[in-house]
Short mmCIF file of C-alpha atoms in Angstrom, two decimals:
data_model
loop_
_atom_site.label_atom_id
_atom_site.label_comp_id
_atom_site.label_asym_id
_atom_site.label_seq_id
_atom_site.Cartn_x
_atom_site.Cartn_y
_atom_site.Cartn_z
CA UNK A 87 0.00 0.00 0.00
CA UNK A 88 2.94 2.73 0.28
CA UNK A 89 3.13 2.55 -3.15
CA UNK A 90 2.65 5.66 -5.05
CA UNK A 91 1.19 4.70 -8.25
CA UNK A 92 -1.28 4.51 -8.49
CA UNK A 93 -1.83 7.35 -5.98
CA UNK A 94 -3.50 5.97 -2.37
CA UNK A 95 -6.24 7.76 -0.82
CA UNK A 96 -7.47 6.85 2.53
CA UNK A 97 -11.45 7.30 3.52
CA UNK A 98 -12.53 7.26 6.79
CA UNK A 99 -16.19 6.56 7.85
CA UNK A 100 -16.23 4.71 4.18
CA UNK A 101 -20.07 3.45 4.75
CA UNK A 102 -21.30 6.87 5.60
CA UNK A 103 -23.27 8.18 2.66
CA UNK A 104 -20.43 11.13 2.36
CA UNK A 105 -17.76 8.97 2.89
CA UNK A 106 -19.00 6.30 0.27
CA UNK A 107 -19.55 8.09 -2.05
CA UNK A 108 -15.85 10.40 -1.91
CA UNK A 109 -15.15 6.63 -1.98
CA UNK A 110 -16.05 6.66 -5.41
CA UNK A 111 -14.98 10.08 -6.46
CA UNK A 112 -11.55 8.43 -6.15
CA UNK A 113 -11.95 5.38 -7.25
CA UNK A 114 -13.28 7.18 -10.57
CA UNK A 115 -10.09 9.63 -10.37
CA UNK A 116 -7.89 6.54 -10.63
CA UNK A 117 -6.91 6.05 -6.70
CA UNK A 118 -6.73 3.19 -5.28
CA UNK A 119 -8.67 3.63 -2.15
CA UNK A 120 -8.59 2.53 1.27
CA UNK A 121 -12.31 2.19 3.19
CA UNK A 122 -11.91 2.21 6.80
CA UNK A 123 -15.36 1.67 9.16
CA UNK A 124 -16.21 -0.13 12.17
CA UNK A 125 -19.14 -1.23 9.99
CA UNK A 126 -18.95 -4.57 8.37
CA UNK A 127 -20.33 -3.17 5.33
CA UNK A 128 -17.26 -1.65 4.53
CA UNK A 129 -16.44 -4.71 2.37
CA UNK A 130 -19.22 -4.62 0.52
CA UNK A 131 -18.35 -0.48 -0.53
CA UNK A 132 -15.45 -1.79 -1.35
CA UNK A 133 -16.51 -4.84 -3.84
CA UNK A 134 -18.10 -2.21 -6.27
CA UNK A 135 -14.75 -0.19 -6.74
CA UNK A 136 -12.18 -0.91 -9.10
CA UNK A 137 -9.16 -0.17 -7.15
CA UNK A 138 -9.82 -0.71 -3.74
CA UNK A 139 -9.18 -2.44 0.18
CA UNK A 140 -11.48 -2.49 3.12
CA UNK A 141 -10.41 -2.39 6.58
CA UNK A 142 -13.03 -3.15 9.38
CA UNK A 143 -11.63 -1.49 12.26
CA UNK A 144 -13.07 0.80 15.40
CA UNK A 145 -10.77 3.49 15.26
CA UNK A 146 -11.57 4.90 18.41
CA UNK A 147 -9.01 2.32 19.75
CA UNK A 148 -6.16 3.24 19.90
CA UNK A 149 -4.13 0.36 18.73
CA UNK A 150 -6.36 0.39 16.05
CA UNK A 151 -5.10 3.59 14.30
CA UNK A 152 -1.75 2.52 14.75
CA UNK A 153 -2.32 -0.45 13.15
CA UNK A 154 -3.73 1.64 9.87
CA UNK A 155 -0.77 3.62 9.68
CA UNK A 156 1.41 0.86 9.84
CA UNK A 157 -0.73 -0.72 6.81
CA UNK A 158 -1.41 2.32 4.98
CA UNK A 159 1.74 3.99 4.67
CA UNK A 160 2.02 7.11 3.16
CA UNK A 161 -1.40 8.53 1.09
CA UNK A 162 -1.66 10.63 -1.30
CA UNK A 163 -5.13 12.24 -0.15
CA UNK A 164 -7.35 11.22 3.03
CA UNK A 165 -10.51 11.65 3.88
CA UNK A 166 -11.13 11.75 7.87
CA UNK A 167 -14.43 11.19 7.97
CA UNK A 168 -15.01 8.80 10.93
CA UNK A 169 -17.88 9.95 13.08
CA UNK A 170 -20.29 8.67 15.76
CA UNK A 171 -22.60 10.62 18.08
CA UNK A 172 -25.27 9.21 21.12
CA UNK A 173 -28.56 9.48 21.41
CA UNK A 174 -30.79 11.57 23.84
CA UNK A 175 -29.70 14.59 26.03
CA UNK A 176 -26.61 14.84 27.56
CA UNK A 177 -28.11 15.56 30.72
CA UNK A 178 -30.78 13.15 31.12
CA UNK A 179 -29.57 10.84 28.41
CA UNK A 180 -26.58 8.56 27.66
CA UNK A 181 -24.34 7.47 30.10
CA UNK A 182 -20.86 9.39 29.94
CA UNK A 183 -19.08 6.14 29.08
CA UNK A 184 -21.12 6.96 25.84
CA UNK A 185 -20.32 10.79 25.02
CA UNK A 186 -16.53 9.91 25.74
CA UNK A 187 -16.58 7.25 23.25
CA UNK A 188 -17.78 10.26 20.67
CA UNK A 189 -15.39 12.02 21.80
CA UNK A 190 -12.61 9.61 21.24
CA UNK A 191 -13.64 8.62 17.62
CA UNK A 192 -14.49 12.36 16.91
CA UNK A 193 -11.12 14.02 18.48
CA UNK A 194 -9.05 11.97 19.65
CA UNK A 195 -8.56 9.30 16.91
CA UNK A 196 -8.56 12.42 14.22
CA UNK A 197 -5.24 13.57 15.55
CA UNK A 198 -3.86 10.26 16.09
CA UNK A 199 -4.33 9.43 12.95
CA UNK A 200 -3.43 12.52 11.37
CA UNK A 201 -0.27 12.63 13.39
CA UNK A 202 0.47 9.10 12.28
CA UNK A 203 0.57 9.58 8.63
CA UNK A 204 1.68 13.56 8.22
CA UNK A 205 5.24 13.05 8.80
CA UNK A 206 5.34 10.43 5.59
CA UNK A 207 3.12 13.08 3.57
CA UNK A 208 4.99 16.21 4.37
CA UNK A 209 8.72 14.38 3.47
CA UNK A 210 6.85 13.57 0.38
CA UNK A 211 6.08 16.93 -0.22
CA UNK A 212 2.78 16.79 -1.52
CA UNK A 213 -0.58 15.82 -0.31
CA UNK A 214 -4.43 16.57 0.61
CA UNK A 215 -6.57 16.28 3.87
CA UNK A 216 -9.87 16.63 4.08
CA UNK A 217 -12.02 16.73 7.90
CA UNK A 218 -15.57 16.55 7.92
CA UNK A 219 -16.13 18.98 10.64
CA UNK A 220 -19.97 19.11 10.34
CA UNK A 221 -22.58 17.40 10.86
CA UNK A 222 -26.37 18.47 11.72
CA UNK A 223 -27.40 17.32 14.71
CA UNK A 224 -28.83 18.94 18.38
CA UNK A 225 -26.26 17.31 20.44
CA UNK A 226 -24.36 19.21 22.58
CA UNK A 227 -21.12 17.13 22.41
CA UNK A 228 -20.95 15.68 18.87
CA UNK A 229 -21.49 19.71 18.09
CA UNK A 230 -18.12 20.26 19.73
CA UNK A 231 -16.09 17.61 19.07
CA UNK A 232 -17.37 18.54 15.24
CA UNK A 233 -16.35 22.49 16.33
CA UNK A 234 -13.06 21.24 17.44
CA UNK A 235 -12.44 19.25 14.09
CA UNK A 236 -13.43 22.58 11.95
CA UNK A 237 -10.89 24.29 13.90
CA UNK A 238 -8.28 21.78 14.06
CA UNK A 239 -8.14 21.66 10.20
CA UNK A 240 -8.00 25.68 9.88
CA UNK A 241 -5.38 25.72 11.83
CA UNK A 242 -3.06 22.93 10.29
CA UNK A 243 -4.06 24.78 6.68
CA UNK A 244 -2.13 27.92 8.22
CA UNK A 245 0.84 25.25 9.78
CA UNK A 246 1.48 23.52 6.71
CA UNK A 247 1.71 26.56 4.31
CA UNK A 248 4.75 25.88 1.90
CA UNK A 249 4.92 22.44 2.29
CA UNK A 250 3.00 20.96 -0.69
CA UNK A 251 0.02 20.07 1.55
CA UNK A 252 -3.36 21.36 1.90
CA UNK A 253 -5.95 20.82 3.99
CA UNK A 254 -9.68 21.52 3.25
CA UNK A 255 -12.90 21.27 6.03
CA UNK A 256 -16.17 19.64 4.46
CA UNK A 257 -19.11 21.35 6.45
CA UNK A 258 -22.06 18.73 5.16
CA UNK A 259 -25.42 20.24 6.45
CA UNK A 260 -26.61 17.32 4.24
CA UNK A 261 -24.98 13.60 3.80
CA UNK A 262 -26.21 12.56 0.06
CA UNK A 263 -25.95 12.39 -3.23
CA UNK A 264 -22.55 11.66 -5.54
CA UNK A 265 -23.34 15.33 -5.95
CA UNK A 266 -21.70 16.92 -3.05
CA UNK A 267 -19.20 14.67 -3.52
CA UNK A 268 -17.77 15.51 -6.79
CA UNK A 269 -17.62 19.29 -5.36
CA UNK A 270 -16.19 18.10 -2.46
CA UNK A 271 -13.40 16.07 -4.37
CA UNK A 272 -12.71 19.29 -6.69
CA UNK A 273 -12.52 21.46 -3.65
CA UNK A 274 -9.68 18.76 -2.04
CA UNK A 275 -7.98 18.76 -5.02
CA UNK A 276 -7.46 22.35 -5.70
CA UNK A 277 -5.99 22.68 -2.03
CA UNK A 278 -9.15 24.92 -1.00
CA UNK A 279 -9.79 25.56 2.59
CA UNK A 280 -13.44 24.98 2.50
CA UNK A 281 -16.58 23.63 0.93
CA UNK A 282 -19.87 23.48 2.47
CA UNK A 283 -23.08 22.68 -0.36
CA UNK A 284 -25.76 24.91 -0.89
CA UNK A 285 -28.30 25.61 1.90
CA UNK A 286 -31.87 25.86 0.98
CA UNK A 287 -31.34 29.37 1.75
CA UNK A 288 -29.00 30.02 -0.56
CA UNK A 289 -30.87 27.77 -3.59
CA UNK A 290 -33.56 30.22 -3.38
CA UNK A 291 -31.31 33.16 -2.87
CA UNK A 292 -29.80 32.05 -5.99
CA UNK A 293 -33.00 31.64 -7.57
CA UNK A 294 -34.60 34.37 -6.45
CA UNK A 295 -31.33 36.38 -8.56
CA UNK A 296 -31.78 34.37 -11.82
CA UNK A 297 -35.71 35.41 -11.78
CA UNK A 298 -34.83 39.02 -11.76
CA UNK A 299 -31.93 38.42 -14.05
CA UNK A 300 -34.20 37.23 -16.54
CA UNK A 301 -36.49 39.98 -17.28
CA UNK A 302 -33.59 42.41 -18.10
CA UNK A 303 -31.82 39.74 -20.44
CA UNK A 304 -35.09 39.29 -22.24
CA UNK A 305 -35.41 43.00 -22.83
CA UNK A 306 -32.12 43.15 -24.04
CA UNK A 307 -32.59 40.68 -26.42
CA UNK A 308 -35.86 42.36 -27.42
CA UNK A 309 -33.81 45.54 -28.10
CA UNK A 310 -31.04 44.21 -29.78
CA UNK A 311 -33.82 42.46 -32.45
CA UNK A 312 -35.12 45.46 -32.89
#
C-alpha cells in the first residue's frame, strides 16, 4: 500500500453516505482507495470499486489507528471522515461512558491518525486532507467535538503553508448524493480551505437572482432584435 502509483487515498467513515460516495470520487479519479469503518459493510463499498481495500476497524481504539498507519503507509489524499454521536440529552440521556466514546472517535482518533501519517506526507512533499467537521445534529457534544475538528483543520491549513500540503474542512449540512461529492473532491484537489453545499437558503437566494436576471436579459434581447 505505500506505493505511489497509483496514488493511495485513505477514507474514513467509508459506509457513511459522504464517505462512500468520496469513496467513489476516487476510485473514478484513478486512486486506489482505502475504506476504513467499524461497519462490516465496509467490504461490501469496497466490492463495487475498481481499485480498492477495506479495513473493518473501530478506530476509536487506539491500537487500532496505529495499526492503519502501519498498513497504509504514506497517502496521497485522506478523507477523515469517521464519526459517531449518542442518542438523547446529555443531561438526562446517555451514560458518559457513551459521550466519551464520541469524543474519542471524533477528536481523539482524528489527531492520532493525522499525526500518524503527516510526517510520511509532508517528506513527500505533496498531499491533501480533508475533515468533515460538520454534521447536523442537536447534540451538545458531537457539536463540539465537530467544532473542534473545523478548527483543528484551519489551523493545520495555516501550519502547513509551503509544504506541498493542503488541507480543506467539508461542512455537510446534508450527507447525500454523488453530488456533493464531486464538489467536495474538486474542492480537495485544488488545495481549497473549504466547501460546504448549498443551503436551501442560498438555492432560493440564488434563484430568487436568476428570476430578476431574466427579465432584463429578455429585454435586451428584445432591443437588440429590434
Amino acid at each position: 500500500m505505500k506505493s505511489v502509483s497509483p496514488p493511495l487515498a485513505l477514507v474514513t467513515g467509508a459506509t457513511s453516505s459522504i464517505g462512500r460516495d468520496l469513496a467513489g470520487e476516487f476510485a473514478a479519479h484513478d486512486f486506489h482507495v482505502v475504506l476504513v469503518a467499524n461497519d462490516p459493510t465496509v467490504h461490501d463499498v469496497a466490492a463495487d470499486l475498481p481499485e480498492a481495500t477495506a479495513i473493518q476497524l473501530d478506530l476509536a481504539v487506539p491500537a487500532n489507528v496505529d495499526s492503519l498507519a502501519a498498513r497504509v503507509g504514506v497517502p496521497t489524499a485522506m478523507a477523515i471522515n469517521a464519526d459517531t454521536t449518542t442518542g438523547g440529552s446529555f443531561s438526562q440521556g446517555a451514560a458518559l461512558e457513551d459521550h466519551l466514546a464520541t469524543t474519542d472517535l471524533n477528536v481523539r482518533a482524528t489527531i492520532h491518525l493525522t499525526k500518524r501519517l503527516l510526517p510520511g506526507m509532508i517528506a513527500r512533499a505533496h498531499g491533501r486532507l480533508l475533515f468533515t467537521s460538520s454534521g447536523a445534529t442537536n447534540h451538545p457534544v458531537h457539536n463540539a467535538t465537530k467544532a473542534f475538528v473545523q478548527s483543528f483543520a484551519g489551523s493545520l491549513r495555516d501550519e502547513l503553508l509551503g509544504t506541498g500540503l493542503t488541507v480543506t474542512a467539508l461542512a455537510p449540512e446534508s450527507h447525500s448524493s454523488t453530488t456533493l461529492a464531486s464538489r467536495v473532491y474538486g474542492a480537495l484537489m485544488a488545495g481549497r480551505p473549504q466547501v460546504a453545499p448549498p443551503s436551501p437558503l442560498s438555492r432560493i437566494t440564488n434563484q430568487i437572482r436568476i428570476d430578476q436576471r431574466l427579465p432584463a436579459a429578455l429585454r435586451f434581447l428584445t432591443n437588440a432584435r429590434a
